Amino acid sequence: MSDLDTLQSKILADIASASDEAALEAVRVAALGKKGSISALLSTLGKMAPDERKTEGAKINLAKDAVMRALAARREVLKSAALDARLASETIDVTLSLRETPAEAGRIHPLSQVWDEVTTIFADMGFAVAEGPDIETDDYNFTRLNFPEGHPAREMHDTFYFNPKDDGSRLLLRTHTSPVQVRTMLSQQPPIRVICPGRTYRSDSDQTHTPMFHQVEGLVIDKSSHLGHLKWILHEFCKAFFEVDNVNMRFRPSFFPFTEPSLEVDIQCRRDKNEIRFGEGEDWLEILGCGMVHPNVLKLCGIDPEVYQGFAWGMGIDRIAMLKYGIADLRQLFEGDVRWLTHYGFKPLEIPTLAGGLSIQ
Ligand code: 2NL
């Protein structure tokens, strides 16, 4: 056996025993790489006499071809073995139950849900949504809403004030969302149809009050807007929101500095232990306050009360959320307890729509 035969047999044996593609590549480099054994033999050809070069060259090239074929064949074998191993280890058990994705595992807070439901209902009636800052001036929060200077109505609100500035003026945390309507009237001419949902603040904390809470107010101003329109809007809202075909409403006289006349609205209901049903029963539940916008407010907000008139209403988002979804304690809304949210929250991909029955899933 010539040296070349021995070398070829050794390389072919190494190829046969290479157990993966990396080992096979090492064998290839050792034989055919720049400093490989076969390459070394080929480089000796240059120093040979022409006849010898012809015969030796042919032999070496035959050996090289044999090695290259063996490498290619072994590579195929190893590749399909690697694929078989992967397929065996990566099988999918289609009978396993689905894992919730993080997006589906989260829950929408009932207040966010109700906020969306309320804006959806009023948007459908043609209302725009307006928002404004939580930190307000005394002027927008009180003065332009017809709260007279030094009037007890200002104390009624338990306001959180910031330290006074050099000129004596004080910023405050808005006690209602009405300053957003003030800003709307100052920047737009009628007709105006807006709702203003937002956070509001009063220094008050007990079982039924938290220092931060949520309100949604509505404002309509046009040449001949009247209480009949207001009653229709509120009736439509209550039916859509509480998802019943009919609700009975009761309007009682009340007082707010920014409306005249002012009214409070109750809806009829039946309380069965922990459940409330609307549209039937003998009980009455107060859900909002409303009235015709006071002419002084129109004047202070740049609207001529001789030409325009309008109505407004305000209700607590937290309160109507508790009523609709049977939440007993207001403070639970703000505790951030994930177990509570898992129970009372809503699936994030189920956005309330009127066509979908708002909350019906
Ligand atoms: C309530 C009562 C109410 C308004 C809010 C309002 C706003 C402007 C002018 C006139 Cl800019 N009125 N808002 C009117 C009546 C009642 O809220 O009990 N809210 C929880």
CSV table of N, CA and C in Angstrom, one decimal, residues 140-244:
chain,number,residue,atom,x,y,z
A,140,TYR,N,-61.0,79.8,37.2
A,140,TYR,CA,-61.7,78.8,36.4
A,140,TYR,C,-62.5,77.9,37.2
A,141,ASN,N,-62.0,77.5,38.4
A,141,ASN,CA,-62.7,76.5,39.2
A,141,ASN,C,-63.9,77.1,40.0
A,142,PHE,N,-63.8,78.4,40.3
A,142,PHE,CA,-64.9,79.0,41.1
A,142,PHE,C,-65.5,80.3,40.5
A,143,THR,N,-64.6,81.3,40.3
A,143,THR,CA,-65.1,82.6,40.0
A,143,THR,C,-66.0,82.7,38.8
A,144,ARG,N,-65.5,82.1,37.7
A,144,ARG,CA,-66.3,82.1,36.4
A,144,ARG,C,-67.5,81.2,36.5
A,145,LEU,N,-67.6,80.4,37.5
A,145,LEU,CA,-68.8,79.5,37.7
A,145,LEU,C,-69.8,80.1,38.7
A,146,ASN,N,-69.6,81.4,38.9
A,146,ASN,CA,-70.6,82.1,39.7
A,146,ASN,C,-70.6,81.8,41.2
A,147,PHE,N,-69.4,81.4,41.7
A,147,PHE,CA,-69.2,81.2,43.1
A,147,PHE,C,-68.7,82.6,43.6
A,148,PRO,N,-69.6,83.4,44.3
A,148,PRO,CA,-69.2,84.7,44.8
A,148,PRO,C,-68.0,84.6,45.7
A,149,GLU,N,-67.1,85.7,45.7
A,149,GLU,CA,-66.0,85.8,46.6
A,149,GLU,C,-66.4,85.6,48.0
A,150,GLY,N,-65.8,84.8,48.8
A,150,GLY,CA,-66.1,84.7,50.2
A,150,GLY,C,-67.4,83.9,50.5
A,151,HIS,N,-68.0,83.4,49.4
A,151,HIS,CA,-69.3,82.7,49.6
A,151,HIS,C,-69.1,81.3,50.2
A,152,PRO,N,-70.0,80.9,51.1
A,152,PRO,CA,-69.8,79.5,51.7
A,152,PRO,C,-69.7,78.4,50.7
A,153,ALA,N,-70.2,78.6,49.5
A,153,ALA,CA,-70.1,77.6,48.5
A,153,ALA,C,-68.7,77.2,48.2
A,154,ARG,N,-67.8,78.1,48.3
A,154,ARG,CA,-66.4,77.8,48.1
A,154,ARG,C,-65.8,76.9,49.2
A,155,GLU,N,-66.3,77.1,50.4
A,155,GLU,CA,-65.9,76.2,51.5
A,155,GLU,C,-66.5,74.8,51.3
A,156,MET,N,-67.7,74.8,50.7
A,156,MET,CA,-68.5,73.6,50.5
A,156,MET,C,-67.6,72.5,49.8
A,157,HIS,N,-66.7,73.0,49.1
A,157,HIS,CA,-65.9,72.0,48.3
A,157,HIS,C,-64.6,71.5,48.9
A,158,ASP,N,-64.3,71.9,50.1
A,158,ASP,CA,-63.1,71.3,50.7
A,158,ASP,C,-61.9,71.2,49.8
A,159,THR,N,-61.5,72.4,49.3
A,159,THR,CA,-60.5,72.4,48.3
A,159,THR,C,-59.1,72.2,48.7
A,160,PHE,N,-58.3,71.5,47.9
A,160,PHE,CA,-56.8,71.4,48.2
A,160,PHE,C,-56.1,72.6,47.5
A,161,TYR,N,-55.6,73.5,48.3
A,161,TYR,CA,-54.9,74.7,47.7
A,161,TYR,C,-53.4,74.6,47.7
A,162,PHE,N,-52.8,75.2,46.7
A,162,PHE,CA,-51.3,75.3,46.7
A,162,PHE,C,-51.0,76.5,47.5
A,163,ASN,N,-49.7,76.7,47.9
A,163,ASN,CA,-49.3,77.9,48.6
A,163,ASN,C,-49.5,79.1,47.7
A,164,PRO,N,-50.0,80.3,48.3
A,164,PRO,CA,-50.3,81.5,47.5
A,164,PRO,C,-49.0,82.0,46.8
A,165,LYS,N,-49.2,82.6,45.6
A,165,LYS,CA,-48.1,83.2,44.9
A,165,LYS,C,-47.9,84.6,45.5
A,166,ASP,N,-46.9,85.4,45.0
A,166,ASP,CA,-46.6,86.7,45.5
A,166,ASP,C,-47.8,87.6,45.3
A,167,ASP,N,-48.6,87.5,44.2
A,167,ASP,CA,-49.7,88.4,44.0
A,167,ASP,C,-50.9,87.9,44.8
A,168,GLY,N,-50.8,86.9,45.6
A,168,GLY,CA,-51.9,86.5,46.5
A,168,GLY,C,-52.8,85.4,45.9
A,169,SER,N,-52.6,85.2,44.5
A,169,SER,CA,-53.5,84.2,43.9
A,169,SER,C,-53.0,82.7,44.3
A,170,ARG,N,-54.0,81.8,44.3
A,170,ARG,CA,-53.6,80.5,44.7
A,170,ARG,C,-54.1,79.5,43.6
A,171,LEU,N,-53.2,78.5,43.3
A,171,LEU,CA,-53.6,77.4,42.4
A,171,LEU,C,-54.3,76.4,43.3
A,172,LEU,N,-55.0,75.5,42.7
A,172,LEU,CA,-55.7,74.5,43.4
A,172,LEU,C,-55.9,73.2,42.6
A,173,LEU,N,-56.2,72.1,43.3
A,173,LEU,CA,-56.6,70.9,42.5
A,173,LEU,C,-58.1,71.0,42.2
A,174,ARG,N,-58.5,70.9,41.0
A,174,ARG,CA,-59.9,71.2,40.6
A,174,ARG,C,-60.8,70.3,41.4
A,175,THR,N,-61.9,70.9,41.9
A,175,THR,CA,-62.9,70.2,42.7
A,175,THR,C,-64.0,69.6,41.9
A,176,HIS,N,-64.1,70.0,40.6
A,176,HIS,CA,-65.0,69.4,39.7
A,176,HIS,C,-64.4,69.6,38.3
A,177,THR,N,-65.0,69.0,37.2
A,177,THR,CA,-64.5,69.2,35.9
A,177,THR,C,-65.0,70.4,35.2
A,178,SER,N,-65.9,71.2,35.9
A,178,SER,CA,-66.4,72.4,35.2
A,178,SER,C,-65.4,73.3,34.6
A,179,PRO,N,-64.2,73.5,35.2
A,179,PRO,CA,-63.3,74.4,34.6
A,179,PRO,C,-62.9,74.0,33.1
A,180,VAL,N,-63.1,72.7,32.8
A,180,VAL,CA,-62.9,72.3,31.4
A,180,VAL,C,-64.0,72.9,30.5
A,181,GLN,N,-65.2,72.9,31.0
A,181,GLN,CA,-66.3,73.6,30.2
A,181,GLN,C,-66.0,75.1,30.1
A,182,VAL,N,-65.5,75.7,31.2
A,182,VAL,CA,-65.2,77.1,31.2
A,182,VAL,C,-64.2,77.4,30.0
A,183,ARG,N,-63.2,76.5,30.0
A,183,ARG,CA,-62.1,76.7,29.0
A,183,ARG,C,-62.8,76.5,27.6
A,184,THR,N,-63.7,75.5,27.5
A,184,THR,CA,-64.3,75.3,26.2
A,184,THR,C,-65.1,76.5,25.7
A,185,MET,N,-65.9,77.1,26.7
A,185,MET,CA,-66.7,78.3,26.3
A,185,MET,C,-65.9,79.5,25.9
A,186,LEU,N,-64.7,79.6,26.7
A,186,LEU,CA,-63.8,80.8,26.4
A,186,LEU,C,-63.1,80.6,25.0
A,187,SER,N,-63.0,79.4,24.5
A,187,SER,CA,-62.2,79.2,23.3
A,187,SER,C,-63.1,78.8,22.1
A,188,GLN,N,-64.4,78.5,22.3
A,188,GLN,CA,-65.2,78.2,21.2
A,188,GLN,C,-66.5,79.0,21.2
A,189,GLN,N,-67.1,79.2,20.1
A,189,GLN,CA,-68.4,79.8,20.1
A,189,GLN,C,-69.5,78.7,19.9
A,190,PRO,N,-70.7,78.9,20.5
A,190,PRO,CA,-71.8,77.9,20.3
A,190,PRO,C,-72.1,77.7,18.8
A,191,PRO,N,-72.7,76.6,18.5
A,191,PRO,CA,-73.2,75.5,19.4
A,191,PRO,C,-72.1,74.7,20.0
A,192,ILE,N,-72.3,74.4,21.3
A,192,ILE,CA,-71.3,73.6,22.0
A,192,ILE,C,-72.0,72.3,22.5
A,193,ARG,N,-71.3,71.2,22.3
A,193,ARG,CA,-71.8,69.9,22.8
A,193,ARG,C,-70.6,69.2,23.3
A,194,VAL,N,-70.2,69.2,24.6
A,194,VAL,CA,-69.1,68.5,25.1
A,194,VAL,C,-69.4,67.7,26.3
A,195,ILE,N,-68.6,66.6,26.5
A,195,ILE,CA,-68.6,66.0,27.8
A,195,ILE,C,-67.1,66.1,28.3
A,196,CYS,N,-67.0,66.2,29.6
A,196,CYS,CA,-65.7,66.4,30.2
A,196,CYS,C,-65.5,65.3,31.3
A,197,PRO,N,-64.8,64.2,31.0
A,197,PRO,CA,-64.5,63.2,32.0
A,197,PRO,C,-63.2,63.6,32.6
A,198,GLY,N,-63.0,63.3,33.9
A,198,GLY,CA,-61.7,63.6,34.5
A,198,GLY,C,-61.6,63.3,36.0
A,199,ARG,N,-60.3,63.5,36.5
A,199,ARG,CA,-60.1,63.3,37.9
A,199,ARG,C,-60.4,64.6,38.6
A,200,THR,N,-60.9,64.5,39.8
A,200,THR,CA,-61.3,65.7,40.6
A,200,THR,C,-60.9,65.4,42.1
A,201,TYR,N,-60.7,66.5,42.8
A,201,TYR,CA,-60.1,66.4,44.2
A,201,TYR,C,-60.8,67.2,45.2
A,202,ARG,N,-61.1,66.6,46.4
A,202,ARG,CA,-61.6,67.3,47.5
A,202,ARG,C,-61.1,66.7,48.8
A,203,SER,N,-60.8,67.6,49.7
A,203,SER,CA,-60.2,67.1,51.0
A,203,SER,C,-61.3,66.5,51.9
A,204,ASP,N,-61.6,65.2,51.6
A,204,ASP,CA,-62.7,64.5,52.2
A,204,ASP,C,-62.3,63.0,52.1
A,205,SER,N,-62.4,62.3,53.2
A,205,SER,CA,-62.0,60.9,53.2
A,205,SER,C,-62.8,60.1,54.2
A,206,ASP,N,-63.7,59.3,53.8
A,206,ASP,CA,-64.4,58.4,54.6
A,206,ASP,C,-64.9,57.2,53.8
A,207,GLN,N,-65.9,56.5,54.3
A,207,GLN,CA,-66.3,55.3,53.6
A,207,GLN,C,-66.9,55.6,52.2
A,208,THR,N,-67.5,56.8,52.0
A,208,THR,CA,-68.1,57.1,50.7
A,208,THR,C,-67.4,58.2,50.0
A,209,HIS,N,-66.2,58.7,50.5
A,209,HIS,CA,-65.5,59.7,49.9
A,209,HIS,C,-64.0,59.4,49.8
A,210,THR,N,-63.4,59.6,48.7
A,210,THR,CA,-61.9,59.6,48.6
A,210,THR,C,-61.4,60.9,48.1
A,211,PRO,N,-60.2,61.3,48.5
A,211,PRO,CA,-59.7,62.7,48.2
A,211,PRO,C,-59.6,62.9,46.7
A,212,MET,N,-59.4,61.8,45.9
A,212,MET,CA,-59.4,61.9,44.5
A,212,MET,C,-60.5,61.0,44.0
A,213,PHE,N,-61.3,61.6,43.1
A,213,PHE,CA,-62.4,60.8,42.5
A,213,PHE,C,-62.6,61.2,41.1
A,214,HIS,N,-63.6,60.7,40.4
A,214,HIS,CA,-63.8,61.0,39.0
A,214,HIS,C,-65.2,61.5,38.7
A,215,GLN,N,-65.3,62.5,37.8
A,215,GLN,CA,-66.5,63.0,37.4
A,215,GLN,C,-66.6,63.0,35.9
A,216,VAL,N,-67.9,63.0,35.4
A,216,VAL,CA,-68.1,63.4,34.0
A,216,VAL,C,-69.2,64.4,34.0
A,217,GLU,N,-68.9,65.6,33.3
A,217,GLU,CA,-69.8,66.6,33.2
A,217,GLU,C,-70.2,66.8,31.7
A,218,GLY,N,-71.4,67.3,31.4
A,218,GLY,CA,-71.8,67.6,30.1
A,218,GLY,C,-72.2,69.0,29.9
A,219,LEU,N,-72.1,69.6,28.7
A,219,LEU,CA,-72.5,70.9,28.5
A,219,LEU,C,-73.0,71.1,27.1
A,220,VAL,N,-74.2,71.7,27.0
A,220,VAL,CA,-74.8,71.9,25.7
A,220,VAL,C,-75.2,73.4,25.6
A,221,ILE,N,-74.7,74.1,24.7
A,221,ILE,CA,-75.1,75.5,24.5
A,221,ILE,C,-75.5,75.8,23.1
A,222,ASP,N,-76.7,76.4,22.9
A,222,ASP,CA,-77.2,76.7,21.6
A,222,ASP,C,-78.2,77.8,21.8
A,223,LYS,N,-78.9,78.2,20.7
A,223,LYS,CA,-79.9,79.3,20.8
A,223,LYS,C,-81.1,78.9,21.6
A,224,SER,N,-81.6,77.7,21.4
A,224,SER,CA,-82.8,77.3,22.1
A,224,SER,C,-82.8,76.0,22.8
A,225,SER,N,-81.6,75.7,23.4
A,225,SER,CA,-81.5,74.4,24.1
A,225,SER,C,-82.3,74.6,25.4
A,226,HIS,N,-83.0,73.5,25.8
A,226,HIS,CA,-83.9,73.6,27.0
A,226,HIS,C,-83.9,72.3,27.8
A,227,LEU,N,-84.6,72.4,29.0
A,227,LEU,CA,-84.6,71.2,29.9
A,227,LEU,C,-85.2,70.0,29.2
A,228,GLY,N,-86.1,70.2,28.3
A,228,GLY,CA,-86.6,69.0,27.6
A,228,GLY,C,-85.5,68.2,26.9
A,229,HIS,N,-84.6,68.9,26.2
A,229,HIS,CA,-83.5,68.3,25.6
A,229,HIS,C,-82.6,67.5,26.6
A,230,LEU,N,-82.4,68.2,27.7
A,230,LEU,CA,-81.6,67.6,28.8
A,230,LEU,C,-82.2,66.3,29.3
A,231,LYS,N,-83.5,66.3,29.5
A,231,LYS,CA,-84.2,65.1,30.0
A,231,LYS,C,-84.1,64.0,29.0
A,232,TRP,N,-84.2,64.3,27.8
A,232,TRP,CA,-84.1,63.2,26.7
A,232,TRP,C,-82.7,62.6,26.7
A,233,ILE,N,-81.7,63.5,26.8
A,233,ILE,CA,-80.3,63.1,26.8
A,233,ILE,C,-80.0,62.2,28.0
A,234,LEU,N,-80.5,62.6,29.1
A,234,LEU,CA,-80.2,61.8,30.3
A,234,LEU,C,-80.9,60.5,30.3
A,235,HIS,N,-82.1,60.5,29.8
A,235,HIS,CA,-82.9,59.3,29.7
A,235,HIS,C,-82.2,58.3,28.8
A,236,GLU,N,-81.8,58.8,27.6
A,236,GLU,CA,-81.1,57.9,26.7
A,236,GLU,C,-79.8,57.4,27.3
A,237,PHE,N,-79.1,58.3,28.0
A,237,PHE,CA,-77.9,57.8,28.6
A,237,PHE,C,-78.1,56.7,29.6
A,238,CYS,N,-79.1,56.9,30.5
A,238,CYS,CA,-79.4,55.9,31.6
A,238,CYS,C,-79.8,54.5,31.0
A,239,LYS,N,-80.6,54.6,29.9
A,239,LYS,CA,-81.0,53.3,29.3
A,239,LYS,C,-79.8,52.6,28.7
A,240,ALA,N,-78.9,53.4,28.0
A,240,ALA,CA,-77.8,52.8,27.4
A,240,ALA,C,-76.8,52.3,28.4
A,241,PHE,N,-76.5,53.1,29.4
A,241,PHE,CA,-75.5,52.8,30.4
A,241,PHE,C,-75.9,51.6,31.3
A,242,PHE,N,-77.2,51.6,31.8
A,242,PHE,CA,-77.6,50.5,32.6
A,242,PHE,C,-78.1,49.3,31.8
A,243,GLU,N,-78.1,49.4,30.5
A,243,GLU,CA,-78.4,48.3,29.6
A,243,GLU,C,-79.8,47.8,29.9
A,244,VAL,N,-80.8,48.7,30.0
A,244,VAL,CA,-82.2,48.3,30.2
A,244,VAL,C,-83.0,49.0,29.2
